Short mmCIF file of C-alpha atoms in Angstrom, two decimals:
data_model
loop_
_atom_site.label_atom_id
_atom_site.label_comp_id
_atom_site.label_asym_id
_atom_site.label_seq_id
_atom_site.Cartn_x
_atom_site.Cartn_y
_atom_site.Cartn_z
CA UNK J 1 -24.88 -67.74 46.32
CA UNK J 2 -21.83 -69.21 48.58
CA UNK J 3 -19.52 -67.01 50.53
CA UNK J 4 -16.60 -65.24 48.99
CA UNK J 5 -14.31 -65.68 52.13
CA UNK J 6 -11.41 -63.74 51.10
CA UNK J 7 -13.80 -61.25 49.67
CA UNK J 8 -15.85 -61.20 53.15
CA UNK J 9 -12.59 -61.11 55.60
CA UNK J 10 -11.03 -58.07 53.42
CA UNK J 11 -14.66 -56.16 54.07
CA UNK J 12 -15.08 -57.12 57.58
CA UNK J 13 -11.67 -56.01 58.80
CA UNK J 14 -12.42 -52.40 56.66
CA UNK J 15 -15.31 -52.02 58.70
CA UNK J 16 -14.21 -53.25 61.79
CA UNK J 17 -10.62 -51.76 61.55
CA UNK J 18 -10.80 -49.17 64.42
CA UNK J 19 -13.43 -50.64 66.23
CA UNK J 20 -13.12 -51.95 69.98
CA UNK J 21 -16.40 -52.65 70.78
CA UNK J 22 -16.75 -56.30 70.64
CA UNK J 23 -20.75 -56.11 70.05
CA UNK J 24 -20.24 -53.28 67.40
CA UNK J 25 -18.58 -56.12 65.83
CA UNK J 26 -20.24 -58.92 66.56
CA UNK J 27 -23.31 -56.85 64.63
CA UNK J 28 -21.19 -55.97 61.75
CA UNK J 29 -20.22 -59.40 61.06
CA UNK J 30 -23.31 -60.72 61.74
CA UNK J 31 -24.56 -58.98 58.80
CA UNK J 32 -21.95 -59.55 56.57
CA UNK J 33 -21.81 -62.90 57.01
CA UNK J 34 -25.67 -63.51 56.97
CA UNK J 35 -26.02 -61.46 53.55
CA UNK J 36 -23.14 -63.28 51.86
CA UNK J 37 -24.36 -67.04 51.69
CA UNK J 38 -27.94 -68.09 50.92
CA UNK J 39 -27.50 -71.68 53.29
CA UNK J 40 -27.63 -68.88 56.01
CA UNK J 41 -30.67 -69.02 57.75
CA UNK J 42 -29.41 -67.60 61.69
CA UNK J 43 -26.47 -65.95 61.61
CA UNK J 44 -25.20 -64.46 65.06
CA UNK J 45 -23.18 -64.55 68.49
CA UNK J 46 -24.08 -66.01 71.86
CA UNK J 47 -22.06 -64.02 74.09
CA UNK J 48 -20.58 -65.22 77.50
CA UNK J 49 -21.96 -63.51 80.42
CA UNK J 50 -21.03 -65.77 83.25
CA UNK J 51 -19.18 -69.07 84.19
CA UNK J 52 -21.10 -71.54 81.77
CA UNK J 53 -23.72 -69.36 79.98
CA UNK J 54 -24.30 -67.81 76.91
CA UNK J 55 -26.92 -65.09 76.41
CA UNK J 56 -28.00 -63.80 72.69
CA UNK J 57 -26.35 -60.81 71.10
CA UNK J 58 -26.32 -58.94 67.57
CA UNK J 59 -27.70 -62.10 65.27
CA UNK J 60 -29.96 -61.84 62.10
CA UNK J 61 -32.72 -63.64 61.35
CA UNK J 62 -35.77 -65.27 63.37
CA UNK J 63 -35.58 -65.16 66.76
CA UNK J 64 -32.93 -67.11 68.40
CA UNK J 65 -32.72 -68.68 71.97
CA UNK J 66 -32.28 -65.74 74.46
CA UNK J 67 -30.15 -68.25 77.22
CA UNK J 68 -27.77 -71.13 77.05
CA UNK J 69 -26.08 -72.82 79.14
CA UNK J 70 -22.61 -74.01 78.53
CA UNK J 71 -23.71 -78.09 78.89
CA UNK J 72 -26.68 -77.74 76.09
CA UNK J 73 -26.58 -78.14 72.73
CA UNK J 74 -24.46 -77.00 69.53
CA UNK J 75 -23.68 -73.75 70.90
CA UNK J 76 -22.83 -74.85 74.54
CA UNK J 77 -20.34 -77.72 73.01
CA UNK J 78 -18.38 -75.22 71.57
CA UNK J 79 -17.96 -72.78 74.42
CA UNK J 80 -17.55 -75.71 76.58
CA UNK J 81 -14.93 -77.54 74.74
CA UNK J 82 -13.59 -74.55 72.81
CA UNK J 83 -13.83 -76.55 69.40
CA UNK J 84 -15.87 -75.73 66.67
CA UNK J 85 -18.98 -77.89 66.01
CA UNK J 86 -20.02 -79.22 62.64
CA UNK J 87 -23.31 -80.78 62.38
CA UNK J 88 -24.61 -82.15 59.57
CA UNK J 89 -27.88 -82.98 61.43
CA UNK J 90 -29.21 -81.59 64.05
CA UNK J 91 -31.58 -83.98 65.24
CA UNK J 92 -28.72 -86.30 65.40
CA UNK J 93 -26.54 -84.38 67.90
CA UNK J 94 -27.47 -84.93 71.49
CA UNK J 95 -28.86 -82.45 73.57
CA UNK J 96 -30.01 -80.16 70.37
CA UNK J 97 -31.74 -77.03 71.49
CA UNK J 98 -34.27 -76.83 68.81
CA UNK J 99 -34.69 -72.81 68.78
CA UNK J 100 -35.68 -72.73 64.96
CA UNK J 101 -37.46 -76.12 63.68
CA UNK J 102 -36.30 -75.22 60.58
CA UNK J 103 -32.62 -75.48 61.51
CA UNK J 104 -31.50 -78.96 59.45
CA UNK J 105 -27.61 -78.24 59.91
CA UNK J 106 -25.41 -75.81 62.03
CA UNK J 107 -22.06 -74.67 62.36
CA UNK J 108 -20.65 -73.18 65.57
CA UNK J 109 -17.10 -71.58 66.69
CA UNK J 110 -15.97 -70.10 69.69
CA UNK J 111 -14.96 -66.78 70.02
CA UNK J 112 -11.74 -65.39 71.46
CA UNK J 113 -10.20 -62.24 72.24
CA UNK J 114 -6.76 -61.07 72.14
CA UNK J 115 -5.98 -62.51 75.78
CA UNK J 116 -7.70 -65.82 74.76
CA UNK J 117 -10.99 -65.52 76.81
CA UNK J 118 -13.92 -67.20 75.26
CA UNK J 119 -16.21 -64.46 74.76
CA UNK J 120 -18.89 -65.46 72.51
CA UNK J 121 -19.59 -68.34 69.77
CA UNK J 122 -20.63 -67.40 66.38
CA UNK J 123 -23.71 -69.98 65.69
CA UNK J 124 -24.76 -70.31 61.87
CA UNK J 125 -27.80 -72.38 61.29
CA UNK J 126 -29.17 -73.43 57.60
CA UNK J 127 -32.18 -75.04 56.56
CA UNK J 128 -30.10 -77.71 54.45
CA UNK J 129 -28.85 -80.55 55.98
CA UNK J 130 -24.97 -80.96 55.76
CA UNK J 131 -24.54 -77.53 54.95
CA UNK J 132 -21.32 -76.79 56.16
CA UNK J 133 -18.00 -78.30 55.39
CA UNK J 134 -14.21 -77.87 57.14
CA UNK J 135 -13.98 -75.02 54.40
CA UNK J 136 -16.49 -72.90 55.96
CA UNK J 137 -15.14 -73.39 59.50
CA UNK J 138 -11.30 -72.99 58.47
CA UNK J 139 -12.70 -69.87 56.82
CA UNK J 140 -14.70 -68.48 59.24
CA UNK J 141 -12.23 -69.10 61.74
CA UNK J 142 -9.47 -66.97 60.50
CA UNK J 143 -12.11 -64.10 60.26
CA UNK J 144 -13.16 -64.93 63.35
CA UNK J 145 -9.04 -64.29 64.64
CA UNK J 146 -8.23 -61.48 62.64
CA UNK J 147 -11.19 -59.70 64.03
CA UNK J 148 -11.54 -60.06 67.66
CA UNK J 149 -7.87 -61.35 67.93
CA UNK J 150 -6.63 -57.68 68.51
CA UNK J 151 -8.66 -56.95 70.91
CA UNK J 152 -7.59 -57.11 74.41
#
């Protein structure tokens, strides 16, 4: 089974609509998004808690890495550079923090808020290499704006 985007952004903004709690939501798409694809093997946030590190929040699956710091891996390129990372292969990007040795491909994309702070990447791993294509991360990106784009 493979995403339904437009199906999945019309059911997270119902659920989210009146929400302000950015880790209500973070947990609500987490879900959503983990139950809708079966190349999803992590699905969750790292959330910003200080200059240059990330700390876990609402995720599903095995256990994920609790700390990381913005100049490691998958997750820290994208909150450091503020671009969303494709990898086809893990092993292959420099700097890989191996948190699930299952993880063959990954897909991560900063977070913003309504005043443009970086507040969290959303990190999807899968178990398939080259997983992910520009579809997924133009997708997830405008769900990803919609969502915490309105809130300030």
């Amino acid at each position: 089974m493979r995403a339904d985007y437009p199906r999945l952004a019309k059911v997270i903004a119902s659920l989210t609509k009146d929400e302000t709690d950015e880790v209500a939501i973070m947990a609500t798409m987490a879900c959503e998004l983990h139950h809708s694809d079966d190349r999803f093997s992590w699905t969750g946030f790292y959330r910003v808690v200080s200059d240059g590190l990330l700390k876990v929040g609402p995720y599903q699956g095995g256990h994920g890495c609790l700390v990381i710091p913005f100049s490691r891996g998958v997750c820290g390129a994208a909150a450091r550079t503020g671009e969303t990372q494709l990898v086809d292969d893990v092993d292959a990007f420099p700097g890989h923090i191996a948190c699930s040795s299952a993880t063959r491909s990954e897909i991560v994309l900063p977070v913003w808020n309504g005043r443009g702070d970086l507040i969290a990447v959303l990190d999807i791993d899968s178990e398939e290499p080259e997983a992910f294509t520009q579809i997924d991360a133009d997708a997830l990106r405008t769900i990803l704006d919609a969502t915490f784009g309105r809130l300030y």
